[in-house]
């Protein structure tokens, strides 16, 4: 049995780590499309084609449920894949909704009409493709009214993290936070809307200041997956867990080991 966790590269490991801690009895198959990362600078059609190919690969490996642990893929491909129809018994889910439910103080799956919420000024940090899609604002508008969202496309951060250049990643995060604060000087909350960014969470928090509540997806997605599997245990799937990549397995394993601080071994996808 295995649930699939997909990302363009290493970022989904921040989600994987959280779901493994929350659901230690569940096996996970992690698929990193590292040879095509970053997705965030690609156009929507390209992201859709790459995401669809990866998700089909994971379904074929016996994962009945695949989580797109990638905001860029969730923004550009999820709705289109779901609308086109998925094979019998298979599901694909994204990572936006748990985050927006937390931000708008909703219980899991609460689909009541939009209402006023405590936060009024929200900073969104995401890839250029996620920002361009406006998917976050759309999902938020279904649940909340009167929330001002200022989005900052954080060019370069994912490339730097994928290359293991954490000094560059840190400098870029600081300059993106500065740019955001020039547009919205006092956000109450900040969304790390890319699963790579939790790897830089202390840098975001320090640059934003202690008063800003930073939301990242790992634990929120883990809680929501636990609820989902409680209700639908048949979605645990039949395939084996593990780590696969379209990139160079030795290189990707070494970066993953560095990020999660435990031995991770990727095989070729
Ligand atoms: N980690 C991804 C996300 O959450 C993708 C980043 C990228 O490949 O540009 O958006």
Short mmCIF file of C-alpha atoms and ligand atoms in Angstrom, two decimals:
data_model
loop_
_atom_site.label_atom_id
_atom_site.label_comp_id
_atom_site.label_asym_id
_atom_site.label_seq_id
_atom_site.Cartn_x
_atom_site.Cartn_y
_atom_site.Cartn_z
CA UNK A 1 0.00 0.00 0.00
CA UNK A 2 1.34 3.44 -0.81
CA UNK A 3 0.07 6.97 -1.21
CA UNK A 4 1.84 9.03 -3.87
CA UNK A 5 3.47 12.37 -3.09
CA UNK A 6 4.48 14.36 -6.16
CA UNK A 7 6.60 17.47 -6.63
CA UNK A 8 8.60 19.01 -9.44
CA UNK A 9 11.67 18.39 -7.29
CA UNK A 10 12.76 18.48 -3.67
CA UNK A 11 10.09 20.79 -2.22
CA UNK A 12 7.48 18.08 -1.72
CA UNK A 13 9.86 16.49 0.80
CA UNK A 14 8.64 19.13 3.28
CA UNK A 15 5.14 17.67 2.86
CA UNK A 16 6.40 14.09 2.81
CA UNK A 17 8.24 14.59 6.09
CA UNK A 18 5.08 15.90 7.76
CA UNK A 19 2.79 13.16 6.42
CA UNK A 20 5.28 10.44 7.40
CA UNK A 21 5.35 11.80 10.96
CA UNK A 22 1.55 12.10 11.12
CA UNK A 23 0.86 8.69 9.49
CA UNK A 24 3.82 6.44 10.38
CA UNK A 25 1.88 3.28 9.43
CA UNK A 26 1.31 4.46 5.82
CA UNK A 27 3.84 3.88 3.01
CA UNK A 28 4.52 6.76 0.64
CA UNK A 29 5.94 6.81 -2.87
CA UNK A 30 7.70 10.12 -3.49
CA UNK A 31 8.14 11.19 -7.11
CA UNK A 32 10.38 14.17 -7.87
CA UNK A 33 10.40 15.41 -11.46
CA UNK A 34 13.83 16.95 -10.86
CA UNK A 35 14.91 16.80 -14.48
CA UNK A 36 12.12 19.26 -15.34
CA UNK A 37 12.30 21.50 -12.23
CA UNK A 38 11.60 24.30 -11.77
CA UNK A 39 8.00 24.20 -12.96
CA UNK A 40 7.35 27.74 -11.72
CA UNK A 41 8.83 29.39 -14.82
CA UNK A 42 6.97 27.15 -17.30
CA UNK A 43 3.65 27.91 -18.95
CA UNK A 44 0.43 26.30 -17.77
CA UNK A 45 0.23 23.82 -20.67
CA UNK A 46 3.75 22.58 -20.03
CA UNK A 47 3.09 22.19 -16.30
CA UNK A 48 -0.13 20.33 -17.06
CA UNK A 49 1.59 17.86 -19.43
CA UNK A 50 4.47 17.16 -17.02
CA UNK A 51 2.17 16.78 -14.01
CA UNK A 52 -0.21 14.52 -15.87
CA UNK A 53 2.63 12.22 -17.01
CA UNK A 54 4.02 11.96 -13.47
CA UNK A 55 0.62 11.30 -11.88
CA UNK A 56 -0.17 8.57 -14.43
CA UNK A 57 3.21 7.00 -13.68
CA UNK A 58 2.37 6.93 -9.96
CA UNK A 59 -1.13 5.53 -10.56
CA UNK A 60 0.47 2.80 -12.70
CA UNK A 61 2.79 1.98 -9.80
CA UNK A 62 -0.25 1.21 -7.62
CA UNK A 63 -0.83 4.55 -5.87
CA UNK A 64 -4.58 5.06 -5.96
CA UNK A 65 -4.23 8.47 -4.33
CA UNK A 66 -1.65 11.02 -5.46
CA UNK A 67 -1.09 14.29 -3.60
CA UNK A 68 0.32 17.11 -5.69
CA UNK A 69 2.74 18.41 -3.04
CA UNK A 70 3.46 21.22 -5.45
CA UNK A 71 1.49 24.45 -5.56
CA UNK A 72 2.55 25.18 -9.10
CA UNK A 73 1.15 21.85 -10.33
CA UNK A 74 -1.92 22.27 -8.10
CA UNK A 75 -2.51 25.72 -9.62
CA UNK A 76 -1.92 24.82 -13.26
CA UNK A 77 -2.96 21.19 -13.59
CA UNK A 78 -5.20 19.91 -10.81
CA UNK A 79 -8.54 21.31 -11.84
CA UNK A 80 -7.94 20.39 -15.49
CA UNK A 81 -7.00 16.82 -14.57
CA UNK A 82 -10.04 16.44 -12.31
CA UNK A 83 -12.39 17.93 -14.90
CA UNK A 84 -11.02 15.65 -17.62
CA UNK A 85 -11.90 12.70 -15.36
CA UNK A 86 -9.53 10.35 -13.56
CA UNK A 87 -9.46 6.55 -13.99
CA UNK A 88 -11.85 4.45 -11.88
CA UNK A 89 -10.65 4.18 -8.26
CA UNK A 90 -7.90 6.80 -8.67
CA UNK A 91 -7.70 10.27 -7.12
CA UNK A 92 -5.44 13.29 -7.34
CA UNK A 93 -5.56 16.06 -4.73
CA UNK A 94 -3.69 19.33 -4.28
CA UNK A 95 -2.28 21.32 -1.39
CA UNK A 96 -4.09 24.67 -1.52
CA UNK A 97 -7.31 23.82 0.24
CA UNK A 98 -5.90 22.70 3.66
CA UNK A 99 -3.86 25.89 3.78
CA UNK A 100 -6.79 28.13 2.94
CA UNK A 101 -9.03 26.31 5.42
CA UNK A 102 -6.44 27.03 8.14
CA UNK A 103 -6.14 30.67 7.13
CA UNK A 104 -9.91 31.11 7.11
CA UNK A 105 -10.42 29.19 10.38
CA UNK A 106 -12.50 26.47 8.77
CA UNK A 107 -12.93 22.87 9.78
CA UNK A 108 -11.85 20.29 7.23
CA UNK A 109 -14.28 20.19 4.29
CA UNK A 110 -16.46 23.11 5.51
CA UNK A 111 -18.00 24.39 2.28
CA UNK A 112 -20.32 27.02 3.78
CA UNK A 113 -20.53 30.43 2.05
CA UNK A 114 -17.63 32.90 2.30
CA UNK A 115 -17.48 34.99 5.48
CA UNK A 116 -15.32 37.60 7.22
CA UNK A 117 -12.21 36.19 8.89
CA UNK A 118 -9.66 37.57 11.37
CA UNK A 119 -6.82 38.17 8.92
CA UNK A 120 -7.28 41.07 6.53
CA UNK A 121 -3.82 41.47 4.98
CA UNK A 122 -2.11 38.38 3.63
CA UNK A 123 1.26 38.11 1.91
CA UNK A 124 1.53 35.26 -0.58
CA UNK A 125 4.97 33.99 -1.61
CA UNK A 126 4.87 31.58 -4.53
CA UNK A 127 6.40 30.72 -7.90
CA UNK A 128 5.76 32.98 -10.91
CA UNK A 129 3.35 30.38 -12.40
CA UNK A 130 1.35 30.05 -9.17
CA UNK A 131 1.10 33.82 -8.80
CA UNK A 132 0.06 34.22 -12.45
CA UNK A 133 -2.66 31.57 -12.08
CA UNK A 134 -4.40 33.49 -9.24
CA UNK A 135 -5.56 30.07 -8.04
CA UNK A 136 -4.87 30.97 -4.42
CA UNK A 137 -7.04 34.09 -4.58
CA UNK A 138 -9.79 32.08 -6.30
CA UNK A 139 -9.86 29.39 -3.59
CA UNK A 140 -9.74 32.08 -0.90
CA UNK A 141 -12.69 33.95 -2.43
CA UNK A 142 -14.83 30.79 -2.08
CA UNK A 143 -14.26 30.90 1.70
CA UNK A 144 -13.55 34.45 2.88
CA UNK A 145 -14.53 38.04 2.15
CA UNK A 146 -12.57 41.22 2.71
CA UNK A 147 -9.08 39.71 2.63
CA UNK A 148 -6.44 41.72 0.81
CA UNK A 149 -3.81 39.43 -0.78
CA UNK A 150 -0.48 40.78 -2.02
CA UNK A 151 1.41 38.20 -4.05
CA UNK A 152 5.16 38.09 -4.57
CA UNK A 153 6.53 35.86 -7.33
CA UNK A 154 9.78 34.55 -5.87
CA UNK A 155 11.88 34.02 -8.99
CA UNK A 156 15.09 32.03 -8.54
CA UNK A 157 14.43 30.56 -5.09
CA UNK A 158 13.46 27.08 -6.30
CA UNK A 159 16.45 26.89 -8.69
CA UNK A 160 18.81 27.84 -5.87
CA UNK A 161 17.34 25.21 -3.53
CA UNK A 162 17.42 22.52 -6.25
CA UNK A 163 21.10 23.42 -6.83
CA UNK A 164 21.80 23.27 -3.09
CA UNK A 165 22.90 26.92 -3.12
CA UNK A 166 21.34 27.92 0.19
CA UNK A 167 23.30 31.19 0.41
CA UNK A 168 21.74 32.38 -2.83
CA UNK A 169 18.32 31.08 -1.74
CA UNK A 170 18.60 33.08 1.49
CA UNK A 171 19.58 36.30 -0.30
CA UNK A 172 16.71 35.89 -2.76
CA UNK A 173 14.17 35.23 0.01
CA UNK A 174 15.27 38.41 1.81
CA UNK A 175 14.94 40.50 -1.32
CA UNK A 176 11.51 39.02 -2.16
CA UNK A 177 10.29 39.73 1.38
CA UNK A 178 11.59 43.32 1.09
CA UNK A 179 9.74 43.73 -2.20
CA UNK A 180 6.53 42.41 -0.66
CA UNK A 181 6.80 44.66 2.40
CA UNK A 182 7.16 47.68 0.13
CA UNK A 183 3.75 46.81 -1.38
CA UNK A 184 2.12 45.68 1.90
CA UNK A 185 3.99 47.05 4.93
CA UNK A 186 1.99 45.23 7.61
CA UNK A 187 0.76 41.78 6.61
CA UNK A 188 -0.81 39.81 9.45
CA UNK A 189 -0.15 36.48 7.82
CA UNK A 190 2.23 35.13 5.22
CA UNK A 191 1.61 32.07 3.09
CA UNK A 192 4.57 30.01 1.92
CA UNK A 193 2.78 28.98 -1.26
CA UNK A 194 5.52 26.75 -2.64
CA UNK A 195 6.55 23.53 -0.95
CA UNK A 196 10.22 24.37 -1.40
CA UNK A 197 9.92 27.46 0.82
CA UNK A 198 9.51 25.73 4.21
CA UNK A 199 13.16 24.77 3.77
CA UNK A 200 13.78 28.54 4.15
CA UNK A 201 11.07 29.19 6.77
CA UNK A 202 13.37 30.74 9.42
CA UNK A 203 14.64 33.20 6.79
CA UNK A 204 11.09 34.18 5.80
CA UNK A 205 10.06 34.55 9.46
CA UNK A 206 13.11 36.65 10.37
CA UNK A 207 12.68 38.93 7.35
CA UNK A 208 8.93 39.36 7.97
CA UNK A 209 9.25 39.88 11.72
CA UNK A 210 7.89 37.90 14.65
CA UNK A 211 4.42 39.52 14.44
CA UNK A 212 3.63 37.91 11.10
CA UNK A 213 2.08 34.45 11.30
CA UNK A 214 3.74 32.25 8.70
CA UNK A 215 1.63 29.41 7.26
CA UNK A 216 3.37 26.50 5.57
CA UNK A 217 1.75 23.39 4.23
CA UNK A 218 3.42 20.33 5.74
CA UNK A 219 1.41 19.83 8.92
CA UNK A 220 -1.83 21.20 7.41
CA UNK A 221 -1.68 18.77 4.50
CA UNK A 222 -0.77 15.92 6.88
CA UNK A 223 -3.85 16.57 9.06
CA UNK A 224 -6.09 16.82 6.07
CA UNK A 225 -4.69 13.58 4.55
CA UNK A 226 -5.23 11.79 7.87
CA UNK A 227 -8.93 12.84 7.82
CA UNK A 228 -9.24 11.78 4.20
CA UNK A 229 -7.75 8.32 4.75
CA UNK A 230 -9.88 7.78 7.85
CA UNK A 231 -12.94 8.20 5.68
CA UNK A 232 -11.56 6.42 2.64
CA UNK A 233 -9.12 3.70 3.79
CA UNK A 234 -9.48 2.01 0.39
CA UNK A 235 -7.40 4.89 -1.06
CA UNK A 236 -4.24 3.52 0.59
CA UNK A 237 -3.44 1.82 -2.72
CA UNK A 238 -1.42 -1.30 -3.47
CA UNK A 239 1.99 -0.12 -4.68
CA UNK A 240 5.29 -0.06 -2.79
CA UNK A 241 6.68 3.05 -1.10
CA UNK A 242 10.04 4.64 -1.87
CA UNK A 243 11.64 7.56 -3.66
CA UNK A 244 11.92 8.01 -7.42
CA UNK A 245 13.24 10.85 -9.50
CA UNK A 246 13.51 11.76 -13.17
CA UNK A 247 16.79 13.49 -12.26
CA UNK A 248 20.15 12.10 -11.22
CA UNK A 249 19.36 9.71 -8.33
CA UNK A 250 22.73 10.10 -6.56
CA UNK A 251 22.58 13.89 -6.66
CA UNK A 252 18.92 14.06 -5.63
CA UNK A 253 19.51 11.52 -2.79
CA UNK A 254 22.34 13.60 -1.41
CA UNK A 255 20.30 16.83 -1.38
CA UNK A 256 17.27 15.06 0.11
CA UNK A 257 19.44 13.53 2.83
CA UNK A 258 20.81 17.00 3.61
CA UNK A 259 17.31 18.56 3.79
CA UNK A 260 15.56 15.87 5.83
CA UNK A 261 18.67 15.08 7.92
CA UNK A 262 18.20 11.35 7.41
CA UNK A 263 19.36 8.92 4.75
CA UNK A 264 17.10 9.10 1.68
CA UNK A 265 17.82 6.99 -1.41
CA UNK A 266 16.18 7.79 -4.72
CA UNK A 267 15.89 5.40 -7.66
CA UNK A 268 15.44 6.38 -11.29
CA UNK A 269 11.76 6.89 -12.16
N1 LIG B 1 7.53 23.08 -4.97
C1 LIG B 1 6.74 23.56 -6.01
C2 LIG B 1 5.58 24.40 -5.56
O1 LIG B 1 5.05 24.14 -4.49
C3 LIG B 1 7.32 23.81 -7.34
C4 LIG B 1 8.34 24.76 -7.57
C5 LIG B 1 8.87 24.78 -8.98
O2 LIG B 1 9.16 23.71 -9.53
O3 LIG B 1 9.01 25.88 -9.50
O4 LIG B 1 5.16 25.30 -6.24
#
